[in-house]
């Protein structure tokens, strides 16, 4: 019974947070994005994140928290659009007869976004080593030459990257 009361209180807290701050957040996002539709979408996504995190009742500075969550969503939006633009530019260079269907394009883009999120948690040098070995197919020796480090350092960076990938996969 206490769970139902807790859920009701949590929903009431979220409803109050939404009512009191949704308009402000949408305006704040519209100023930064210059796009009402994107601002409305990201405002909704922000409140979905708050709902999933179950933090609506414990916020001491709700606007600061909402702005922080929304900033992360804006960064994700720009990153996704940049990656999509790069992918579409690469596709434009291929002959049309090799162009994937819209469904396959969407699947590839989703995969690219997942890989981007995965690599985002790596340091710059570790990411560079990982991509050289995994994507470019370079040997450890060639990678060491390209990056300007020892083969031992390449092994350490690659091990770090692979451990990072495994930990994220488990999560």
PDB file of C-alpha atoms in Angstrom:
ATOM      1  CA  UNK A   1       0.000   0.000   0.000  1.00  0.00           C
ATOM      2  CA  UNK A   2       2.829   2.424   0.781  1.00  0.00           C
ATOM      3  CA  UNK A   3       4.244   1.881  -2.715  1.00  0.00           C
ATOM      4  CA  UNK A   4       0.978   3.107  -4.266  1.00  0.00           C
ATOM      5  CA  UNK A   5       0.977   6.162  -1.982  1.00  0.00           C
ATOM      6  CA  UNK A   6       4.619   6.821  -2.852  1.00  0.00           C
ATOM      7  CA  UNK A   7       3.891   6.516  -6.586  1.00  0.00           C
ATOM      8  CA  UNK A   8       0.934   8.886  -6.280  1.00  0.00           C
ATOM      9  CA  UNK A   9       3.068  11.421  -4.421  1.00  0.00           C
ATOM     10  CA  UNK A  10       5.825  11.055  -6.988  1.00  0.00           C
ATOM     11  CA  UNK A  11       3.396  11.639  -9.862  1.00  0.00           C
ATOM     12  CA  UNK A  12       1.969  14.664  -8.058  1.00  0.00           C
ATOM     13  CA  UNK A  13       5.503  16.028  -7.634  1.00  0.00           C
ATOM     14  CA  UNK A  14       6.265  15.511 -11.299  1.00  0.00           C
ATOM     15  CA  UNK A  15       2.954  17.090 -12.304  1.00  0.00           C
ATOM     16  CA  UNK A  16       3.761  20.146 -10.178  1.00  0.00           C
ATOM     17  CA  UNK A  17       7.287  20.335 -11.577  1.00  0.00           C
ATOM     18  CA  UNK A  18       5.922  20.091 -15.126  1.00  0.00           C
ATOM     19  CA  UNK A  19       3.213  22.677 -14.516  1.00  0.00           C
ATOM     20  CA  UNK A  20       5.581  25.136 -12.829  1.00  0.00           C
ATOM     21  CA  UNK A  21       8.574  24.829 -15.157  1.00  0.00           C
ATOM     22  CA  UNK A  22       7.624  23.355 -18.544  1.00  0.00           C
ATOM     23  CA  UNK A  23       6.868  26.715 -20.161  1.00  0.00           C
ATOM     24  CA  UNK A  24      10.093  28.208 -18.827  1.00  0.00           C
ATOM     25  CA  UNK A  25      12.149  25.225 -20.019  1.00  0.00           C
ATOM     26  CA  UNK A  26      10.590  25.270 -23.477  1.00  0.00           C
ATOM     27  CA  UNK A  27      11.358  29.000 -23.787  1.00  0.00           C
ATOM     28  CA  UNK A  28      14.903  28.476 -22.513  1.00  0.00           C
ATOM     29  CA  UNK A  29      15.464  25.758 -25.120  1.00  0.00           C
ATOM     30  CA  UNK A  30      13.830  27.800 -27.897  1.00  0.00           C
ATOM     31  CA  UNK A  31      16.317  30.625 -27.238  1.00  0.00           C
ATOM     32  CA  UNK A  32      19.247  28.243 -27.574  1.00  0.00           C
ATOM     33  CA  UNK A  33      17.986  26.208 -30.519  1.00  0.00           C
ATOM     34  CA  UNK A  34      16.052  28.818 -32.533  1.00  0.00           C
ATOM     35  CA  UNK A  35      13.553  26.060 -33.283  1.00  0.00           C
ATOM     36  CA  UNK A  36      10.209  25.742 -31.516  1.00  0.00           C
ATOM     37  CA  UNK A  37       9.640  22.121 -32.526  1.00  0.00           C
ATOM     38  CA  UNK A  38      13.051  20.963 -31.287  1.00  0.00           C
ATOM     39  CA  UNK A  39      12.563  22.976 -28.096  1.00  0.00           C
ATOM     40  CA  UNK A  40       9.202  21.347 -27.442  1.00  0.00           C
ATOM     41  CA  UNK A  41      10.610  17.861 -28.120  1.00  0.00           C
ATOM     42  CA  UNK A  42      13.615  18.358 -25.860  1.00  0.00           C
ATOM     43  CA  UNK A  43      11.481  19.855 -23.084  1.00  0.00           C
ATOM     44  CA  UNK A  44       9.315  16.729 -23.162  1.00  0.00           C
ATOM     45  CA  UNK A  45      12.407  14.499 -23.251  1.00  0.00           C
ATOM     46  CA  UNK A  46      13.783  16.353 -20.226  1.00  0.00           C
ATOM     47  CA  UNK A  47      10.665  15.600 -18.199  1.00  0.00           C
ATOM     48  CA  UNK A  48      10.734  11.969 -19.338  1.00  0.00           C
ATOM     49  CA  UNK A  49      14.293  11.749 -17.962  1.00  0.00           C
ATOM     50  CA  UNK A  50      13.127  13.272 -14.675  1.00  0.00           C
ATOM     51  CA  UNK A  51      10.270  10.786 -14.557  1.00  0.00           C
ATOM     52  CA  UNK A  52      12.585   7.836 -15.188  1.00  0.00           C
ATOM     53  CA  UNK A  53      15.110   9.097 -12.629  1.00  0.00           C
ATOM     54  CA  UNK A  54      12.312   9.602 -10.064  1.00  0.00           C
ATOM     55  CA  UNK A  55      13.899  12.843  -8.883  1.00  0.00           C
ATOM     56  CA  UNK A  56      10.974  15.272  -9.156  1.00  0.00           C
ATOM     57  CA  UNK A  57      10.266  15.311  -5.410  1.00  0.00           C
ATOM     58  CA  UNK A  58      13.823  15.838  -4.215  1.00  0.00           C
ATOM     59  CA  UNK A  59      14.863  18.816  -6.359  1.00  0.00           C
ATOM     60  CA  UNK A  60      16.047  21.864  -4.422  1.00  0.00           C
ATOM     61  CA  UNK A  61      16.812  23.896  -7.556  1.00  0.00           C
ATOM     62  CA  UNK A  62      14.475  22.506 -10.211  1.00  0.00           C
ATOM     63  CA  UNK A  63      15.359  24.966 -12.973  1.00  0.00           C
ATOM     64  CA  UNK A  64      19.062  24.320 -12.571  1.00  0.00           C
ATOM     65  CA  UNK A  65      18.466  20.564 -12.694  1.00  0.00           C
ATOM     66  CA  UNK A  66      16.116  20.812 -15.691  1.00  0.00           C
ATOM     67  CA  UNK A  67      18.583  23.054 -17.541  1.00  0.00           C
ATOM     68  CA  UNK A  68      21.411  20.585 -16.865  1.00  0.00           C
ATOM     69  CA  UNK A  69      19.396  17.652 -18.210  1.00  0.00           C
ATOM     70  CA  UNK A  70      18.234  19.718 -21.189  1.00  0.00           C
ATOM     71  CA  UNK A  71      21.826  20.814 -21.992  1.00  0.00           C
ATOM     72  CA  UNK A  72      22.829  17.165 -22.234  1.00  0.00           C
ATOM     73  CA  UNK A  73      19.911  16.508 -24.574  1.00  0.00           C
ATOM     74  CA  UNK A  74      20.896  19.506 -26.736  1.00  0.00           C
ATOM     75  CA  UNK A  75      24.434  18.127 -26.998  1.00  0.00           C
ATOM     76  CA  UNK A  76      23.016  14.722 -27.951  1.00  0.00           C
ATOM     77  CA  UNK A  77      20.815  16.364 -30.590  1.00  0.00           C
ATOM     78  CA  UNK A  78      23.743  18.232 -32.162  1.00  0.00           C
ATOM     79  CA  UNK A  79      25.964  15.157 -32.017  1.00  0.00           C
ATOM     80  CA  UNK A  80      23.266  13.011 -33.652  1.00  0.00           C
ATOM     81  CA  UNK A  81      22.679  15.571 -36.393  1.00  0.00           C
ATOM     82  CA  UNK A  82      26.390  15.954 -37.054  1.00  0.00           C
ATOM     83  CA  UNK A  83      26.858  12.207 -37.307  1.00  0.00           C
ATOM     84  CA  UNK A  84      23.797  11.876 -39.532  1.00  0.00           C
ATOM     85  CA  UNK A  85      25.062  14.668 -41.793  1.00  0.00           C
ATOM     86  CA  UNK A  86      28.487  13.009 -42.100  1.00  0.00           C
ATOM     87  CA  UNK A  87      26.858   9.663 -42.894  1.00  0.00           C
ATOM     88  CA  UNK A  88      24.580  11.185 -45.527  1.00  0.00           C
ATOM     89  CA  UNK A  89      27.543  13.030 -47.062  1.00  0.00           C
ATOM     90  CA  UNK A  90      29.429   9.726 -47.280  1.00  0.00           C
ATOM     91  CA  UNK A  91      26.396   8.072 -48.869  1.00  0.00           C
ATOM     92  CA  UNK A  92      26.146  10.855 -51.444  1.00  0.00           C
ATOM     93  CA  UNK A  93      29.612   9.906 -52.700  1.00  0.00           C
ATOM     94  CA  UNK A  94      28.490   6.372 -53.530  1.00  0.00           C
ATOM     95  CA  UNK A  95      26.723   5.448 -56.762  1.00  0.00           C
ATOM     96  CA  UNK A  96      22.961   5.522 -56.323  1.00  0.00           C
ATOM     97  CA  UNK A  97      22.620   1.845 -57.196  1.00  0.00           C
ATOM     98  CA  UNK A  98      24.529   1.044 -53.961  1.00  0.00           C
ATOM     99  CA  UNK A  99      22.408   3.305 -51.774  1.00  0.00           C
ATOM    100  CA  UNK A 100      20.808   1.435 -48.868  1.00  0.00           C
ATOM    101  CA  UNK A 101      17.066   1.516 -48.287  1.00  0.00           C
ATOM    102  CA  UNK A 102      15.612   3.991 -45.812  1.00  0.00           C
ATOM    103  CA  UNK A 103      15.196   1.196 -43.255  1.00  0.00           C
ATOM    104  CA  UNK A 104      18.823   0.078 -43.598  1.00  0.00           C
ATOM    105  CA  UNK A 105      19.981   3.719 -43.421  1.00  0.00           C
ATOM    106  CA  UNK A 106      18.070   4.148 -40.154  1.00  0.00           C
ATOM    107  CA  UNK A 107      19.592   0.952 -38.734  1.00  0.00           C
ATOM    108  CA  UNK A 108      23.092   2.029 -39.741  1.00  0.00           C
ATOM    109  CA  UNK A 109      22.573   5.473 -38.245  1.00  0.00           C
ATOM    110  CA  UNK A 110      21.344   3.916 -34.977  1.00  0.00           C
ATOM    111  CA  UNK A 111      24.462   1.729 -34.928  1.00  0.00           C
ATOM    112  CA  UNK A 112      26.714   4.711 -35.619  1.00  0.00           C
ATOM    113  CA  UNK A 113      25.090   6.628 -32.761  1.00  0.00           C
ATOM    114  CA  UNK A 114      25.596   3.675 -30.413  1.00  0.00           C
ATOM    115  CA  UNK A 115      29.262   3.414 -31.430  1.00  0.00           C
ATOM    116  CA  UNK A 116      29.670   7.164 -30.962  1.00  0.00           C
ATOM    117  CA  UNK A 117      28.247   6.939 -27.426  1.00  0.00           C
ATOM    118  CA  UNK A 118      30.554   4.023 -26.717  1.00  0.00           C
ATOM    119  CA  UNK A 119      33.652   5.832 -27.956  1.00  0.00           C
ATOM    120  CA  UNK A 120      32.692   9.061 -26.214  1.00  0.00           C
ATOM    121  CA  UNK A 121      33.749   7.611 -22.869  1.00  0.00           C
ATOM    122  CA  UNK A 122      37.298   6.970 -24.052  1.00  0.00           C
ATOM    123  CA  UNK A 123      40.189   9.407 -23.831  1.00  0.00           C
ATOM    124  CA  UNK A 124      41.389  10.918 -27.118  1.00  0.00           C
ATOM    125  CA  UNK A 125      44.530   8.799 -27.421  1.00  0.00           C
ATOM    126  CA  UNK A 126      42.732   5.582 -26.402  1.00  0.00           C
ATOM    127  CA  UNK A 127      40.010   6.293 -28.964  1.00  0.00           C
ATOM    128  CA  UNK A 128      42.642   6.997 -31.640  1.00  0.00           C
ATOM    129  CA  UNK A 129      44.436   3.700 -30.915  1.00  0.00           C
ATOM    130  CA  UNK A 130      41.173   1.745 -30.809  1.00  0.00           C
ATOM    131  CA  UNK A 131      39.977   3.139 -34.141  1.00  0.00           C
ATOM    132  CA  UNK A 132      43.352   2.607 -35.810  1.00  0.00           C
ATOM    133  CA  UNK A 133      43.400  -1.068 -34.832  1.00  0.00           C
ATOM    134  CA  UNK A 134      39.698  -1.900 -35.108  1.00  0.00           C
ATOM    135  CA  UNK A 135      38.558   0.333 -37.954  1.00  0.00           C
ATOM    136  CA  UNK A 136      41.676   0.908 -40.033  1.00  0.00           C
ATOM    137  CA  UNK A 137      42.999  -2.604 -39.403  1.00  0.00           C
ATOM    138  CA  UNK A 138      46.478  -1.430 -38.507  1.00  0.00           C
ATOM    139  CA  UNK A 139      48.887  -3.679 -36.670  1.00  0.00           C
ATOM    140  CA  UNK A 140      50.042  -2.635 -33.214  1.00  0.00           C
ATOM    141  CA  UNK A 141      53.380  -1.624 -34.708  1.00  0.00           C
ATOM    142  CA  UNK A 142      51.813   0.570 -37.427  1.00  0.00           C
ATOM    143  CA  UNK A 143      49.450   2.071 -34.865  1.00  0.00           C
ATOM    144  CA  UNK A 144      52.398   2.868 -32.586  1.00  0.00           C
ATOM    145  CA  UNK A 145      54.128   4.632 -35.485  1.00  0.00           C
ATOM    146  CA  UNK A 146      51.005   6.583 -36.430  1.00  0.00           C
ATOM    147  CA  UNK A 147      50.217   7.694 -32.891  1.00  0.00           C
ATOM    148  CA  UNK A 148      53.832   8.198 -31.836  1.00  0.00           C
ATOM    149  CA  UNK A 149      53.885   5.806 -28.882  1.00  0.00           C
ATOM    150  CA  UNK A 150      55.396   2.426 -28.087  1.00  0.00           C
ATOM    151  CA  UNK A 151      53.761  -0.891 -28.955  1.00  0.00           C
ATOM    152  CA  UNK A 152      53.348  -1.524 -25.219  1.00  0.00           C
ATOM    153  CA  UNK A 153      51.415   1.723 -24.913  1.00  0.00           C
ATOM    154  CA  UNK A 154      49.233   0.707 -27.863  1.00  0.00           C
ATOM    155  CA  UNK A 155      48.455  -2.576 -26.079  1.00  0.00           C
ATOM    156  CA  UNK A 156      47.552  -0.720 -22.876  1.00  0.00           C
ATOM    157  CA  UNK A 157      45.263   1.710 -24.701  1.00  0.00           C
ATOM    158  CA  UNK A 158      43.601  -1.091 -26.619  1.00  0.00           C
ATOM    159  CA  UNK A 159      43.066  -3.100 -23.434  1.00  0.00           C
ATOM    160  CA  UNK A 160      41.552  -0.012 -21.777  1.00  0.00           C
ATOM    161  CA  UNK A 161      39.237   0.542 -24.763  1.00  0.00           C
ATOM    162  CA  UNK A 162      38.127  -3.083 -24.897  1.00  0.00           C
ATOM    163  CA  UNK A 163      37.471  -3.139 -21.146  1.00  0.00           C
ATOM    164  CA  UNK A 164      35.434   0.047 -21.522  1.00  0.00           C
ATOM    165  CA  UNK A 165      33.367  -1.568 -24.288  1.00  0.00           C
ATOM    166  CA  UNK A 166      32.794  -4.717 -22.234  1.00  0.00           C
ATOM    167  CA  UNK A 167      31.718  -2.767 -19.174  1.00  0.00           C
ATOM    168  CA  UNK A 168      29.281  -0.678 -21.206  1.00  0.00           C
ATOM    169  CA  UNK A 169      27.949  -3.791 -22.911  1.00  0.00           C
ATOM    170  CA  UNK A 170      27.265  -5.360 -19.502  1.00  0.00           C
ATOM    171  CA  UNK A 171      25.518  -2.204 -18.313  1.00  0.00           C
TER     172      UNK A 171
END
